[in-house]
């Protein structure tokens, strides 16, 4: 009995040392620099200003325009890759993709963009070793769960409403892996650059 208790205690100590503490080592998020047109209003529901700004963003051209792909390398870590889907990004991407294929710039569906929520796609770098279990936001001492979780063949998508991404306070995006979690700290200045 005593031997089993000692072994259990030893395993608990090893697990505590090996498992990274979320609070001790958060990864700081950063949006890509150099995006034109500039943006400092953060992720928000589409409105006239953001809709036309997104169309101009999509007209930037190039292989990897920072205003369309502002989330490239966002919260870079060795466990998970993140991709954001927002109304702004869907409008900008539709225009960029059409022009890239040498088609005329479309007028993306404004009503469809209004129905779009914020979705974070999370892909485990090593899905066999550390698959994604959950994703949630910590804001103002509260844990905010996603509205929906949708696993795909490539990633798992977590959908949130816009207020959770407001650029008025820092937030934490917690990605829970089966073996190792990641805490992504998003300062309000970075939130303001997100589109």
PDB file of C-alpha atoms in Angstrom:
ATOM      1  CA  UNK A   1       0.000   0.000   0.000  1.00  0.00           C
ATOM      2  CA  UNK A   2       2.750   2.424   1.026  1.00  0.00           C
ATOM      3  CA  UNK A   3       4.755   1.517  -2.086  1.00  0.00           C
ATOM      4  CA  UNK A   4       1.781   2.298  -4.380  1.00  0.00           C
ATOM      5  CA  UNK A   5       1.225   5.596  -2.586  1.00  0.00           C
ATOM      6  CA  UNK A   6       4.907   6.530  -2.975  1.00  0.00           C
ATOM      7  CA  UNK A   7       4.874   5.579  -6.661  1.00  0.00           C
ATOM      8  CA  UNK A   8       1.709   7.635  -7.234  1.00  0.00           C
ATOM      9  CA  UNK A   9       3.230  10.635  -5.469  1.00  0.00           C
ATOM     10  CA  UNK A  10       6.448  10.318  -7.502  1.00  0.00           C
ATOM     11  CA  UNK A  11       4.462  10.193 -10.771  1.00  0.00           C
ATOM     12  CA  UNK A  12       2.460  13.263  -9.745  1.00  0.00           C
ATOM     13  CA  UNK A  13       5.669  15.200  -9.026  1.00  0.00           C
ATOM     14  CA  UNK A  14       7.196  14.169 -12.372  1.00  0.00           C
ATOM     15  CA  UNK A  15       4.004  15.168 -14.215  1.00  0.00           C
ATOM     16  CA  UNK A  16       3.973  18.558 -12.495  1.00  0.00           C
ATOM     17  CA  UNK A  17       7.591  19.186 -13.507  1.00  0.00           C
ATOM     18  CA  UNK A  18       7.218  17.942 -17.100  1.00  0.00           C
ATOM     19  CA  UNK A  19       3.833  19.555 -17.909  1.00  0.00           C
ATOM     20  CA  UNK A  20       4.256  23.251 -18.672  1.00  0.00           C
ATOM     21  CA  UNK A  21       2.291  25.644 -16.545  1.00  0.00           C
ATOM     22  CA  UNK A  22      -0.137  27.735 -18.599  1.00  0.00           C
ATOM     23  CA  UNK A  23       0.226  30.765 -16.371  1.00  0.00           C
ATOM     24  CA  UNK A  24       4.041  30.538 -16.165  1.00  0.00           C
ATOM     25  CA  UNK A  25       4.872  30.597 -19.876  1.00  0.00           C
ATOM     26  CA  UNK A  26       2.231  32.241 -22.039  1.00  0.00           C
ATOM     27  CA  UNK A  27       3.132  32.828 -25.661  1.00  0.00           C
ATOM     28  CA  UNK A  28       2.663  36.418 -26.775  1.00  0.00           C
ATOM     29  CA  UNK A  29       0.571  36.791 -29.919  1.00  0.00           C
ATOM     30  CA  UNK A  30       1.482  39.144 -32.732  1.00  0.00           C
ATOM     31  CA  UNK A  31      -0.319  40.204 -35.880  1.00  0.00           C
ATOM     32  CA  UNK A  32       1.774  40.627 -39.022  1.00  0.00           C
ATOM     33  CA  UNK A  33       3.199  44.076 -39.580  1.00  0.00           C
ATOM     34  CA  UNK A  34       2.993  46.073 -42.788  1.00  0.00           C
ATOM     35  CA  UNK A  35      -0.681  45.473 -43.560  1.00  0.00           C
ATOM     36  CA  UNK A  36      -2.229  48.081 -45.863  1.00  0.00           C
ATOM     37  CA  UNK A  37      -4.738  49.555 -45.613  1.00  0.00           C
ATOM     38  CA  UNK A  38      -3.974  49.994 -41.943  1.00  0.00           C
ATOM     39  CA  UNK A  39      -6.471  48.802 -39.351  1.00  0.00           C
ATOM     40  CA  UNK A  40      -6.725  49.491 -35.621  1.00  0.00           C
ATOM     41  CA  UNK A  41     -10.347  48.652 -34.759  1.00  0.00           C
ATOM     42  CA  UNK A  42      -9.916  44.949 -34.104  1.00  0.00           C
ATOM     43  CA  UNK A  43     -12.177  42.075 -35.042  1.00  0.00           C
ATOM     44  CA  UNK A  44     -15.731  43.336 -35.241  1.00  0.00           C
ATOM     45  CA  UNK A  45     -18.948  42.530 -37.070  1.00  0.00           C
ATOM     46  CA  UNK A  46     -18.820  43.738 -40.647  1.00  0.00           C
ATOM     47  CA  UNK A  47     -20.037  47.288 -41.226  1.00  0.00           C
ATOM     48  CA  UNK A  48     -19.725  49.710 -44.146  1.00  0.00           C
ATOM     49  CA  UNK A  49     -16.267  50.891 -43.142  1.00  0.00           C
ATOM     50  CA  UNK A  50     -14.799  47.436 -42.504  1.00  0.00           C
ATOM     51  CA  UNK A  51     -16.478  45.990 -45.624  1.00  0.00           C
ATOM     52  CA  UNK A  52     -14.903  48.559 -47.969  1.00  0.00           C
ATOM     53  CA  UNK A  53     -11.595  48.400 -46.101  1.00  0.00           C
ATOM     54  CA  UNK A  54     -11.605  44.602 -46.617  1.00  0.00           C
ATOM     55  CA  UNK A  55     -12.277  45.041 -50.349  1.00  0.00           C
ATOM     56  CA  UNK A  56      -9.284  47.411 -50.596  1.00  0.00           C
ATOM     57  CA  UNK A  57      -7.231  44.904 -48.612  1.00  0.00           C
ATOM     58  CA  UNK A  58      -8.113  42.172 -51.101  1.00  0.00           C
ATOM     59  CA  UNK A  59      -6.954  44.362 -53.989  1.00  0.00           C
ATOM     60  CA  UNK A  60      -3.408  44.491 -52.560  1.00  0.00           C
ATOM     61  CA  UNK A  61      -2.299  41.541 -54.661  1.00  0.00           C
ATOM     62  CA  UNK A  62       0.824  39.496 -54.075  1.00  0.00           C
ATOM     63  CA  UNK A  63       1.167  35.938 -52.855  1.00  0.00           C
ATOM     64  CA  UNK A  64       0.735  36.613 -49.143  1.00  0.00           C
ATOM     65  CA  UNK A  65      -0.640  40.101 -48.392  1.00  0.00           C
ATOM     66  CA  UNK A  66      -0.376  40.874 -44.639  1.00  0.00           C
ATOM     67  CA  UNK A  67      -3.827  42.480 -44.498  1.00  0.00           C
ATOM     68  CA  UNK A  68      -5.488  39.274 -45.751  1.00  0.00           C
ATOM     69  CA  UNK A  69      -3.212  36.819 -43.938  1.00  0.00           C
ATOM     70  CA  UNK A  70      -2.630  38.858 -40.774  1.00  0.00           C
ATOM     71  CA  UNK A  71      -2.821  35.643 -38.730  1.00  0.00           C
ATOM     72  CA  UNK A  72       0.196  33.925 -40.327  1.00  0.00           C
ATOM     73  CA  UNK A  73       2.454  32.883 -37.457  1.00  0.00           C
ATOM     74  CA  UNK A  74      -0.039  34.231 -34.925  1.00  0.00           C
ATOM     75  CA  UNK A  75       0.902  32.870 -31.489  1.00  0.00           C
ATOM     76  CA  UNK A  76       3.677  30.775 -33.025  1.00  0.00           C
ATOM     77  CA  UNK A  77       4.422  27.628 -31.023  1.00  0.00           C
ATOM     78  CA  UNK A  78       5.576  24.043 -31.580  1.00  0.00           C
ATOM     79  CA  UNK A  79       2.265  22.389 -30.650  1.00  0.00           C
ATOM     80  CA  UNK A  80      -0.538  24.034 -32.655  1.00  0.00           C
ATOM     81  CA  UNK A  81      -1.095  26.105 -35.812  1.00  0.00           C
ATOM     82  CA  UNK A  82      -3.873  28.726 -35.703  1.00  0.00           C
ATOM     83  CA  UNK A  83      -5.917  30.205 -38.536  1.00  0.00           C
ATOM     84  CA  UNK A  84      -8.620  32.823 -38.028  1.00  0.00           C
ATOM     85  CA  UNK A  85     -11.794  33.212 -40.091  1.00  0.00           C
ATOM     86  CA  UNK A  86     -13.674  36.507 -39.717  1.00  0.00           C
ATOM     87  CA  UNK A  87     -16.136  38.487 -41.803  1.00  0.00           C
ATOM     88  CA  UNK A  88     -13.380  40.948 -42.728  1.00  0.00           C
ATOM     89  CA  UNK A  89     -11.030  38.179 -43.775  1.00  0.00           C
ATOM     90  CA  UNK A  90     -13.703  36.401 -45.841  1.00  0.00           C
ATOM     91  CA  UNK A  91     -14.432  39.578 -47.826  1.00  0.00           C
ATOM     92  CA  UNK A  92     -10.733  40.397 -48.312  1.00  0.00           C
ATOM     93  CA  UNK A  93      -9.909  36.808 -49.281  1.00  0.00           C
ATOM     94  CA  UNK A  94     -12.753  36.613 -51.834  1.00  0.00           C
ATOM     95  CA  UNK A  95     -11.451  39.736 -53.605  1.00  0.00           C
ATOM     96  CA  UNK A  96      -7.782  38.701 -53.361  1.00  0.00           C
ATOM     97  CA  UNK A  97      -8.468  35.175 -54.642  1.00  0.00           C
ATOM     98  CA  UNK A  98     -10.489  36.412 -57.649  1.00  0.00           C
ATOM     99  CA  UNK A  99      -7.785  38.902 -58.645  1.00  0.00           C
ATOM    100  CA  UNK A 100      -5.099  36.253 -58.168  1.00  0.00           C
ATOM    101  CA  UNK A 101      -6.968  34.109 -60.694  1.00  0.00           C
ATOM    102  CA  UNK A 102      -7.099  37.141 -63.019  1.00  0.00           C
ATOM    103  CA  UNK A 103     -10.851  37.539 -62.659  1.00  0.00           C
ATOM    104  CA  UNK A 104     -12.648  40.826 -61.994  1.00  0.00           C
ATOM    105  CA  UNK A 105     -12.889  41.886 -58.352  1.00  0.00           C
ATOM    106  CA  UNK A 106     -16.186  40.572 -56.986  1.00  0.00           C
ATOM    107  CA  UNK A 107     -18.589  42.324 -54.677  1.00  0.00           C
ATOM    108  CA  UNK A 108     -18.734  39.849 -51.768  1.00  0.00           C
ATOM    109  CA  UNK A 109     -22.130  39.198 -50.214  1.00  0.00           C
ATOM    110  CA  UNK A 110     -22.530  41.786 -47.440  1.00  0.00           C
ATOM    111  CA  UNK A 111     -25.420  39.895 -45.784  1.00  0.00           C
ATOM    112  CA  UNK A 112     -23.355  36.696 -45.720  1.00  0.00           C
ATOM    113  CA  UNK A 113     -20.463  38.602 -44.146  1.00  0.00           C
ATOM    114  CA  UNK A 114     -22.859  39.913 -41.474  1.00  0.00           C
ATOM    115  CA  UNK A 115     -23.728  36.306 -40.545  1.00  0.00           C
ATOM    116  CA  UNK A 116     -20.057  35.297 -40.226  1.00  0.00           C
ATOM    117  CA  UNK A 117     -18.733  34.818 -36.695  1.00  0.00           C
ATOM    118  CA  UNK A 118     -15.122  34.549 -35.512  1.00  0.00           C
ATOM    119  CA  UNK A 119     -13.761  31.051 -36.025  1.00  0.00           C
ATOM    120  CA  UNK A 120     -10.350  29.869 -34.873  1.00  0.00           C
ATOM    121  CA  UNK A 121      -9.082  26.761 -36.645  1.00  0.00           C
ATOM    122  CA  UNK A 122      -6.576  24.841 -34.518  1.00  0.00           C
ATOM    123  CA  UNK A 123      -4.387  22.163 -36.042  1.00  0.00           C
ATOM    124  CA  UNK A 124      -2.150  20.008 -33.875  1.00  0.00           C
ATOM    125  CA  UNK A 125       1.376  19.833 -35.288  1.00  0.00           C
ATOM    126  CA  UNK A 126       1.585  16.235 -34.018  1.00  0.00           C
ATOM    127  CA  UNK A 127      -2.049  15.094 -33.871  1.00  0.00           C
ATOM    128  CA  UNK A 128      -1.132  11.582 -32.696  1.00  0.00           C
ATOM    129  CA  UNK A 129       0.971  12.822 -29.793  1.00  0.00           C
ATOM    130  CA  UNK A 130      -0.936  15.920 -28.646  1.00  0.00           C
ATOM    131  CA  UNK A 131      -4.389  16.236 -30.247  1.00  0.00           C
ATOM    132  CA  UNK A 132      -6.524  19.307 -29.579  1.00  0.00           C
ATOM    133  CA  UNK A 133      -9.044  18.705 -26.799  1.00  0.00           C
ATOM    134  CA  UNK A 134     -10.558  22.171 -26.314  1.00  0.00           C
ATOM    135  CA  UNK A 135     -10.121  25.887 -26.967  1.00  0.00           C
ATOM    136  CA  UNK A 136     -11.557  28.733 -24.932  1.00  0.00           C
ATOM    137  CA  UNK A 137     -10.952  32.394 -24.143  1.00  0.00           C
ATOM    138  CA  UNK A 138     -10.095  33.846 -20.749  1.00  0.00           C
ATOM    139  CA  UNK A 139     -11.310  37.429 -20.488  1.00  0.00           C
ATOM    140  CA  UNK A 140     -11.722  39.488 -17.338  1.00  0.00           C
ATOM    141  CA  UNK A 141     -11.363  36.466 -15.076  1.00  0.00           C
ATOM    142  CA  UNK A 142     -14.060  34.517 -16.952  1.00  0.00           C
ATOM    143  CA  UNK A 143     -13.724  31.498 -19.198  1.00  0.00           C
ATOM    144  CA  UNK A 144     -15.679  31.901 -22.436  1.00  0.00           C
ATOM    145  CA  UNK A 145     -16.517  28.688 -24.249  1.00  0.00           C
ATOM    146  CA  UNK A 146     -16.991  28.665 -28.034  1.00  0.00           C
ATOM    147  CA  UNK A 147     -20.485  28.697 -29.532  1.00  0.00           C
ATOM    148  CA  UNK A 148     -19.591  25.721 -31.712  1.00  0.00           C
ATOM    149  CA  UNK A 149     -16.861  23.130 -32.195  1.00  0.00           C
ATOM    150  CA  UNK A 150     -16.443  21.578 -35.632  1.00  0.00           C
ATOM    151  CA  UNK A 151     -13.806  18.935 -36.279  1.00  0.00           C
ATOM    152  CA  UNK A 152     -12.667  18.625 -39.898  1.00  0.00           C
ATOM    153  CA  UNK A 153     -10.230  16.222 -41.502  1.00  0.00           C
ATOM    154  CA  UNK A 154      -7.448  18.774 -41.039  1.00  0.00           C
ATOM    155  CA  UNK A 155      -8.235  20.806 -37.920  1.00  0.00           C
ATOM    156  CA  UNK A 156     -10.879  21.627 -35.336  1.00  0.00           C
ATOM    157  CA  UNK A 157     -12.750  24.918 -35.628  1.00  0.00           C
ATOM    158  CA  UNK A 158     -13.998  26.898 -32.636  1.00  0.00           C
ATOM    159  CA  UNK A 159     -16.555  29.645 -33.257  1.00  0.00           C
ATOM    160  CA  UNK A 160     -17.030  32.683 -31.001  1.00  0.00           C
ATOM    161  CA  UNK A 161     -19.094  35.872 -31.050  1.00  0.00           C
ATOM    162  CA  UNK A 162     -17.397  39.202 -31.733  1.00  0.00           C
ATOM    163  CA  UNK A 163     -17.531  40.750 -28.220  1.00  0.00           C
ATOM    164  CA  UNK A 164     -15.051  38.152 -26.942  1.00  0.00           C
ATOM    165  CA  UNK A 165     -12.451  39.690 -29.315  1.00  0.00           C
ATOM    166  CA  UNK A 166     -13.084  43.371 -28.466  1.00  0.00           C
ATOM    167  CA  UNK A 167      -9.829  45.334 -28.257  1.00  0.00           C
ATOM    168  CA  UNK A 168     -10.579  46.898 -24.866  1.00  0.00           C
ATOM    169  CA  UNK A 169      -8.611  44.470 -22.650  1.00  0.00           C
ATOM    170  CA  UNK A 170      -5.981  41.755 -22.959  1.00  0.00           C
ATOM    171  CA  UNK A 171      -7.262  38.204 -23.391  1.00  0.00           C
ATOM    172  CA  UNK A 172      -5.847  34.686 -23.239  1.00  0.00           C
ATOM    173  CA  UNK A 173      -6.635  32.051 -25.822  1.00  0.00           C
ATOM    174  CA  UNK A 174      -6.149  28.691 -24.154  1.00  0.00           C
ATOM    175  CA  UNK A 175      -5.534  25.700 -26.401  1.00  0.00           C
ATOM    176  CA  UNK A 176      -5.860  22.473 -24.456  1.00  0.00           C
ATOM    177  CA  UNK A 177      -3.976  19.539 -25.903  1.00  0.00           C
ATOM    178  CA  UNK A 178      -4.361  15.990 -24.648  1.00  0.00           C
ATOM    179  CA  UNK A 179      -0.799  16.080 -23.282  1.00  0.00           C
ATOM    180  CA  UNK A 180       0.339  19.717 -23.398  1.00  0.00           C
ATOM    181  CA  UNK A 181      -1.654  22.967 -23.374  1.00  0.00           C
ATOM    182  CA  UNK A 182      -0.652  26.346 -24.794  1.00  0.00           C
ATOM    183  CA  UNK A 183      -1.711  29.733 -23.454  1.00  0.00           C
ATOM    184  CA  UNK A 184      -1.677  32.480 -26.066  1.00  0.00           C
ATOM    185  CA  UNK A 185      -1.638  35.965 -24.502  1.00  0.00           C
ATOM    186  CA  UNK A 186      -3.214  38.543 -26.832  1.00  0.00           C
ATOM    187  CA  UNK A 187      -2.579  42.124 -25.695  1.00  0.00           C
ATOM    188  CA  UNK A 188      -5.243  44.701 -26.501  1.00  0.00           C
ATOM    189  CA  UNK A 189      -2.821  46.439 -28.898  1.00  0.00           C
ATOM    190  CA  UNK A 190      -2.567  43.209 -30.893  1.00  0.00           C
ATOM    191  CA  UNK A 191      -6.341  42.692 -30.678  1.00  0.00           C
ATOM    192  CA  UNK A 192      -6.758  46.135 -32.269  1.00  0.00           C
ATOM    193  CA  UNK A 193      -4.676  45.032 -35.305  1.00  0.00           C
ATOM    194  CA  UNK A 194      -6.668  41.834 -35.836  1.00  0.00           C
ATOM    195  CA  UNK A 195      -9.239  42.068 -38.617  1.00  0.00           C
TER     196      UNK A 195
END
